[in-house]
Amino acid sequence: MSRSTLSALLAATLVPALLTYSSLAAGQSAPASGKVAEGARTDAANEMPLALAPYKYAGSPQNFAFELRFSPYRPAVDSAPGLTGAPFSRTFGDNSRLMVSAEFDWQALRIRHFGSLGPGLTAGYTSFARPAYFTGSTTTSAQKTNFEVAPFLLQAVLRVDVLATDLGIPIVPYAKAGIGAGYWRAYGADGTTTVNNKSGKGVSFGPSYAVGGALLLDFLDRTTAASADEASGINNTYIFGEFWGAELSNFGSTKAMHVGDRTFALGLAFEF
Amino acid sequence: MSSPLRSWRRTAPPTGVRVPSRLPVAFAAGALGAGLFFVPALAAAQTVTVGSSVIRVTSENKEDTSTRPSSTAQTITRADCEADQGFQFQVSTTGYTSSYTLEAWAGRSSVDCKLSGNRTPTNGAVQKCWKIYDGSLPRTTPQTVNLRVRDIMANDVSAGQNYVNAAKNSTVCGTGIDDTFKVSFLILPVTSNPDSVAADETFTKRVDTLGPDKVSNVAASAGEGRLLVTWGAVTSGSELYGYNLYCADANSTIPIGTADGGTDDAAVSDASVQDASVQDASVQDASVGADASVQDASTNDAGTCGPNVALVEGAVPASPLPDGVWLCGSVNSATATGASATIGRDKKALKNGDKVWVAVAAVDQALNIGPLSSAVCGTPQLVDDFYEVYVADGGTAGCSMHGSAGGIGVGVGLGSGLAALALLRRRRGGRR
C-alpha cells in the first residue's frame, strides 16, 4: 500500500470521526452507542460536505454482549489455611499461566442515558504442567504433573455506556459481581491423581467481581461498523481491560482447594 | 459386503482364461495316424478358473477373521508369514483329464511362469519360477486349494521341478522382501510336450516383509511405574505406523530375533537381507554371558540393570518373542518421538524399582517391525505428583463426588439457562 493511499484511507476514516466529535463537543446530540443517530443527518448535512456526512443508520436491536478474554492466572492454592507448605509453588513455580475465557452477557435491562444491566456467564480454562520431583529428592523426573482450573462465573454486569451514547466519548466503564464455581483437577500420566482413596479433583465456590473499561472501536470506521451491524447484527466492538477476582475457596474453607485469583484481563467484546 | 482381504487382483479375465487346445498338435497327431484314441482328449478345451473370493487362512487352513489395517489388506506381511498364513482358492476346471496335470507355480511379477523356460530351464538358464503345490492338484471341480504365503514368497528355485515347500519353516519370513509375486495355475499336458500350457489363471500379490529403518538416539528416563522413552524420529524407509517398545531384564537370556526357546530358529533375522546394520542373531548368541560385546548397564544407567543379552541392537523382533522379552509399550503415531514403557515382565504394570532394558523398533504400515535400536536401561521410581505434595502438606480438598461433570455441568447448565432466557426475551421483543 502506497503512502498516499494510506493517507487517503486514514483521512477517510478519521476525518469524519473528528468532525463528528467536534460537532458533539459543540453541543449536538450524541450518536447512539457508536452509530450516528438519525437526527444527526440534518445537522451534518447542513454543516459538512456531503462526502463527510455521517452514515445514516440507526442500528439493530442490542441485547447481548460477548467477550473473548485473556488473563494471566495462578490459583491461590497455597493461600489455603492449614497448609504447612506451599505445594503449588513448589510444584509449578511462581509464574502465572494464560487463561482463555469467554463471557456471554444478556443486557436484560437498558437504562436510558446510563447503560445496561444484566446477567453474564463466564467460562475459562488454564492448566499447569511441570516435571514432577522424584520422591524425597530435589531432582525432577521426566514425568509431568498437571493441574487444570476451569472457573465458571455467574455475574451481574453493569455497563455504563452513557459516555459513548450521549457524550461521544468512546469509553464504557463497567463492573461485575456474582458467584463462581472453579472446577479443578490434578492429574499425571495415569489420569487424575488419587491419594488415600481421595480423587484429586473438585469444585470450589466463591464470590467474583470485576471492574474495567472498554474502548469502543466503532469510531475508527463508522461505515464498516454500521455495515457489520447490518450484516451480522454486531452493534459495537470494544477492546477492554479489567481487574477481576474470583475467591474460589468455598468462602475460605480449609477443605476446599483455593483455585481463585485476583488478576487482570484483556480482550475483545462485541455487543449484538 | 465382501472383505478386502478376499480380493486378489487377477491378471486373467474373471471368467478364467480359455485356452484352446493346441489344434496344430491335434492335426499333426491325426496326420501322423497316431490314432483316434488321442483325438477327443486333445480336441476338448481345457479351462482353469479361480473364484474371485480368495480368502486368507490360518496355518490350520481356517479363515483368518482377525482385523488388520486396510493398508495391509492386499499385502503379505512379515507377520502373515510368521503366522504361516495361507490363501484359499476355489479352483474350477474343464477338460482336466488324466492327460493333463494342474500345477501351481509362483514367480516374481516380471516373470511369466507359463513359459517353460522359466519353470524348466535348459542349457544352463536360470529357473525363475518355483512350484508351490506338491504334485498335481486333484481333478475334483470345483475344489478348494490352500497355498501357503511362505511358498508364494519363497523365491526359491533350488527345488527344481519339485514342490518348494518353504512353508516348513519361517526362514523366508526374515528375508526382507518388497516386491510383487505371481501365482499361476497351469494345466499342462502329461504326455506330449509337457511344458506347453493348456490353460492358466494368474494372480498377483504384493509381499512386504521389509521393516522400517532402525531407531536411533534412544533415551529412557524414570517415571512412576514407567520409563519415559524418547527417540529420534525415523524419517526414511517404509511409511511408518508407529513404534514398539521392547523390554528385557538381566534375567533375559535369549536374544531377541530368536523365537521362543529356539524352537523356531528360522525366525532369526537375516542381516544380509534386512539391513546392512542388522546384526545376525547367531552372532549375538556368542555374546550371551559376560562377553565384552554385551551392552553393559554402566554405560546407560549407573550400572543398575546388569548385562543386556536379549535386546540385540539391529535384530528384528519376531513373533513370538523369546522368554524374557516383552512388548512394554507402543505408540501408533508415525511422528511420535516418545512413549512410556509401562508393562512389566509379568504383563502387569511395571513396578518402581524394576530394572529393565528397553529398546525401540519402528513399525510400518504393513505392520512390519524394523530392527531394534540400541537398548537403554532405566528404573521406574516414585515421583511426587502435585496432589500428593498437596496432601502431604496438609491439604484436604478433593472428592470423587464433585467430579468434572459437576463443575462443567454447573457452567453448562447456567449458560444454557441464561442463553435460553435471553433468546426468549429477544424473540418476544421482536414480536412487539
PDB file of C-alpha atoms in Angstrom, chain B residues 223-358:
ATOM      1  CA  GLY B 223       8.865 -42.104  35.933  1.00  0.00           C
ATOM      2  CA  GLU B 224       6.479 -43.588  38.426  1.00  0.00           C
ATOM      3  CA  GLY B 225       5.697 -47.098  37.266  1.00  0.00           C
ATOM      4  CA  ARG B 226       7.079 -46.288  33.863  1.00  0.00           C
ATOM      5  CA  LEU B 227      10.058 -45.448  31.792  1.00  0.00           C
ATOM      6  CA  LEU B 228       9.674 -42.387  29.619  1.00  0.00           C
ATOM      7  CA  VAL B 229      11.419 -43.345  26.428  1.00  0.00           C
ATOM      8  CA  THR B 230      12.397 -40.884  23.732  1.00  0.00           C
ATOM      9  CA  TRP B 231      13.991 -41.392  20.348  1.00  0.00           C
ATOM     10  CA  GLY B 232      14.806 -39.675  17.113  1.00  0.00           C
ATOM     11  CA  ALA B 233      12.079 -39.934  14.522  1.00  0.00           C
ATOM     12  CA  VAL B 234      12.642 -42.350  11.683  1.00  0.00           C
ATOM     13  CA  THR B 235      12.324 -40.319   8.534  1.00  0.00           C
ATOM     14  CA  SER B 236      13.391 -42.736   5.852  1.00  0.00           C
ATOM     15  CA  GLY B 237      12.437 -46.225   4.804  1.00  0.00           C
ATOM     16  CA  SER B 238       8.905 -47.579   4.925  1.00  0.00           C
ATOM     17  CA  GLU B 239       5.890 -45.455   5.672  1.00  0.00           C
ATOM     18  CA  LEU B 240       5.519 -45.643   9.407  1.00  0.00           C
ATOM     19  CA  TYR B 241       2.609 -46.780  11.502  1.00  0.00           C
ATOM     20  CA  GLY B 242       4.171 -46.321  14.936  1.00  0.00           C
ATOM     21  CA  TYR B 243       6.751 -47.620  17.343  1.00  0.00           C
ATOM     22  CA  ASN B 244       7.050 -50.611  19.658  1.00  0.00           C
ATOM     23  CA  LEU B 245       8.944 -50.616  22.923  1.00  0.00           C
ATOM     24  CA  TYR B 246      10.572 -53.881  23.945  1.00  0.00           C
ATOM     25  CA  CYS B 247      11.796 -54.572  27.426  1.00  0.00           C
ATOM     26  CA  ALA B 248      14.043 -57.162  28.995  1.00  0.00           C
ATOM     27  CA  ASP B 249      15.980 -57.511  32.201  1.00  0.00           C
ATOM     28  CA  ALA B 250      19.196 -59.051  33.341  1.00  0.00           C
ATOM     29  CA  ASN B 251      17.476 -62.434  33.600  1.00  0.00           C
ATOM     30  CA  SER B 252      16.517 -62.406  29.929  1.00  0.00           C
ATOM     31  CA  THR B 253      18.998 -64.748  28.351  1.00  0.00           C
ATOM     32  CA  ILE B 254      17.564 -65.403  24.899  1.00  0.00           C
ATOM     33  CA  PRO B 255      18.460 -62.797  22.299  1.00  0.00           C
ATOM     34  CA  ILE B 256      15.567 -61.213  20.519  1.00  0.00           C
ATOM     35  CA  GLY B 257      15.336 -62.364  16.953  1.00  0.00           C
ATOM     36  CA  THR B 258      15.472 -65.909  18.219  1.00  0.00           C
ATOM     37  CA  ALA B 259      11.976 -67.269  18.514  1.00  0.00           C
ATOM     38  CA  ASP B 260      10.582 -68.817  21.620  1.00  0.00           C
ATOM     39  CA  GLY B 261      13.049 -71.143  23.179  1.00  0.00           C
ATOM     40  CA  GLY B 262      14.817 -71.651  19.934  1.00  0.00           C
ATOM     41  CA  THR B 263      12.106 -73.989  18.683  1.00  0.00           C
ATOM     42  CA  ASP B 264      11.630 -71.894  15.620  1.00  0.00           C
ATOM     43  CA  ASP B 265      15.140 -70.911  14.769  1.00  0.00           C
ATOM     44  CA  ALA B 266      14.044 -69.870  11.364  1.00  0.00           C
ATOM     45  CA  ALA B 267      12.682 -66.672  12.822  1.00  0.00           C
ATOM     46  CA  VAL B 268      16.170 -65.354  13.238  1.00  0.00           C
ATOM     47  CA  SER B 269      16.564 -62.378  11.003  1.00  0.00           C
ATOM     48  CA  ASP B 270      18.995 -62.444   8.181  1.00  0.00           C
ATOM     49  CA  ALA B 271      21.205 -59.425   8.392  1.00  0.00           C
ATOM     50  CA  SER B 272      22.282 -59.687   4.839  1.00  0.00           C
ATOM     51  CA  VAL B 273      18.777 -59.152   3.624  1.00  0.00           C
ATOM     52  CA  GLN B 274      17.125 -56.911   6.129  1.00  0.00           C
ATOM     53  CA  ASP B 275      19.533 -54.138   6.504  1.00  0.00           C
ATOM     54  CA  ALA B 276      23.226 -53.732   6.451  1.00  0.00           C
ATOM     55  CA  SER B 277      23.076 -52.630  10.041  1.00  0.00           C
ATOM     56  CA  VAL B 278      21.039 -55.581  11.193  1.00  0.00           C
ATOM     57  CA  GLN B 279      23.067 -57.969  13.206  1.00  0.00           C
ATOM     58  CA  ASP B 280      22.648 -61.650  12.769  1.00  0.00           C
ATOM     59  CA  ALA B 281      21.201 -63.242  15.862  1.00  0.00           C
ATOM     60  CA  SER B 282      23.578 -66.125  15.647  1.00  0.00           C
ATOM     61  CA  VAL B 283      26.407 -63.713  16.043  1.00  0.00           C
ATOM     62  CA  GLN B 284      24.698 -62.186  19.015  1.00  0.00           C
ATOM     63  CA  ASP B 285      24.382 -65.600  20.564  1.00  0.00           C
ATOM     64  CA  ALA B 286      28.073 -65.540  21.093  1.00  0.00           C
ATOM     65  CA  SER B 287      27.678 -62.515  23.262  1.00  0.00           C
ATOM     66  CA  VAL B 288      25.463 -64.253  25.766  1.00  0.00           C
ATOM     67  CA  GLY B 289      27.067 -64.117  29.130  1.00  0.00           C
ATOM     68  CA  ALA B 290      29.850 -61.847  30.063  1.00  0.00           C
ATOM     69  CA  ASP B 291      31.078 -61.253  26.588  1.00  0.00           C
ATOM     70  CA  ALA B 292      32.597 -57.871  26.015  1.00  0.00           C
ATOM     71  CA  SER B 293      30.020 -57.136  23.368  1.00  0.00           C
ATOM     72  CA  VAL B 294      27.231 -57.388  25.882  1.00  0.00           C
ATOM     73  CA  GLN B 295      25.785 -53.976  26.491  1.00  0.00           C
ATOM     74  CA  ASP B 296      26.813 -53.004  29.950  1.00  0.00           C
ATOM     75  CA  ALA B 297      24.447 -51.151  32.176  1.00  0.00           C
ATOM     76  CA  SER B 298      27.210 -48.928  33.368  1.00  0.00           C
ATOM     77  CA  THR B 299      27.118 -47.169  30.069  1.00  0.00           C
ATOM     78  CA  ASN B 300      23.490 -46.266  30.471  1.00  0.00           C
ATOM     79  CA  ASP B 301      22.149 -46.006  33.933  1.00  0.00           C
ATOM     80  CA  ALA B 302      24.715 -46.165  36.636  1.00  0.00           C
ATOM     81  CA  GLY B 303      25.166 -49.858  36.234  1.00  0.00           C
ATOM     82  CA  THR B 304      21.815 -50.763  37.677  1.00  0.00           C
ATOM     83  CA  CYS B 305      20.426 -53.068  35.034  1.00  0.00           C
ATOM     84  CA  GLY B 306      23.068 -55.756  34.690  1.00  0.00           C
ATOM     85  CA  PRO B 307      24.011 -57.221  31.343  1.00  0.00           C
ATOM     86  CA  ASN B 308      21.720 -56.888  28.360  1.00  0.00           C
ATOM     87  CA  VAL B 309      21.607 -60.095  26.408  1.00  0.00           C
ATOM     88  CA  ALA B 310      18.134 -60.110  24.972  1.00  0.00           C
ATOM     89  CA  LEU B 311      17.697 -56.755  23.270  1.00  0.00           C
ATOM     90  CA  VAL B 312      20.140 -57.107  20.428  1.00  0.00           C
ATOM     91  CA  GLU B 313      20.665 -53.912  18.535  1.00  0.00           C
ATOM     92  CA  GLY B 314      19.715 -54.385  14.915  1.00  0.00           C
ATOM     93  CA  ALA B 315      17.851 -57.665  15.408  1.00  0.00           C
ATOM     94  CA  VAL B 316      14.292 -57.725  14.162  1.00  0.00           C
ATOM     95  CA  PRO B 317      11.775 -58.794  16.798  1.00  0.00           C
ATOM     96  CA  ALA B 318       9.948 -61.870  15.603  1.00  0.00           C
ATOM     97  CA  SER B 319       6.756 -63.325  16.956  1.00  0.00           C
ATOM     98  CA  PRO B 320       6.639 -64.977  19.383  1.00  0.00           C
ATOM     99  CA  LEU B 321       9.163 -63.052  21.392  1.00  0.00           C
ATOM    100  CA  PRO B 322      11.657 -65.132  23.309  1.00  0.00           C
ATOM    101  CA  ASP B 323      11.125 -65.694  27.001  1.00  0.00           C
ATOM    102  CA  GLY B 324      12.219 -62.711  28.993  1.00  0.00           C
ATOM    103  CA  VAL B 325      11.496 -60.160  26.305  1.00  0.00           C
ATOM    104  CA  TRP B 326       8.188 -58.420  26.271  1.00  0.00           C
ATOM    105  CA  LEU B 327       6.369 -55.638  24.493  1.00  0.00           C
ATOM    106  CA  CYS B 328       6.273 -52.985  27.202  1.00  0.00           C
ATOM    107  CA  GLY B 329       4.735 -50.115  25.298  1.00  0.00           C
ATOM    108  CA  SER B 330       3.772 -48.853  21.889  1.00  0.00           C
ATOM    109  CA  VAL B 331       2.532 -45.763  20.151  1.00  0.00           C
ATOM    110  CA  ASN B 332       0.509 -45.676  16.959  1.00  0.00           C
ATOM    111  CA  SER B 333       1.867 -42.458  15.574  1.00  0.00           C
ATOM    112  CA  ALA B 334       4.351 -42.130  12.785  1.00  0.00           C
ATOM    113  CA  THR B 335       5.619 -38.837  14.138  1.00  0.00           C
ATOM    114  CA  ALA B 336       5.964 -39.853  17.769  1.00  0.00           C
ATOM    115  CA  THR B 337       9.340 -39.357  19.380  1.00  0.00           C
ATOM    116  CA  GLY B 338       8.456 -40.654  22.789  1.00  0.00           C
ATOM    117  CA  ALA B 339       6.257 -43.072  24.698  1.00  0.00           C
ATOM    118  CA  SER B 340       6.031 -44.698  28.073  1.00  0.00           C
ATOM    119  CA  ALA B 341       7.048 -48.243  28.828  1.00  0.00           C
ATOM    120  CA  THR B 342       4.525 -49.287  31.426  1.00  0.00           C
ATOM    121  CA  ILE B 343       4.189 -53.063  31.142  1.00  0.00           C
ATOM    122  CA  GLY B 344       6.288 -55.307  33.301  1.00  0.00           C
ATOM    123  CA  ARG B 345       7.686 -58.732  32.704  1.00  0.00           C
ATOM    124  CA  ASP B 346       4.602 -60.351  34.169  1.00  0.00           C
ATOM    125  CA  LYS B 347       2.440 -58.435  31.684  1.00  0.00           C
ATOM    126  CA  LYS B 348       1.215 -56.302  34.573  1.00  0.00           C
ATOM    127  CA  ALA B 349       2.269 -52.782  35.448  1.00  0.00           C
ATOM    128  CA  LEU B 350       5.940 -52.020  35.529  1.00  0.00           C
ATOM    129  CA  LYS B 351       6.924 -51.691  39.161  1.00  0.00           C
ATOM    130  CA  ASN B 352       9.015 -48.994  40.750  1.00  0.00           C
ATOM    131  CA  GLY B 353      12.457 -50.413  41.319  1.00  0.00           C
ATOM    132  CA  ASP B 354      12.270 -52.846  38.410  1.00  0.00           C
ATOM    133  CA  LYS B 355      15.496 -52.604  36.471  1.00  0.00           C
ATOM    134  CA  VAL B 356      14.772 -53.010  32.822  1.00  0.00           C
ATOM    135  CA  TRP B 357      16.397 -52.575  29.489  1.00  0.00           C
ATOM    136  CA  VAL B 358      14.272 -51.000  26.809  1.00  0.00           C
TER     137      VAL B 358
END
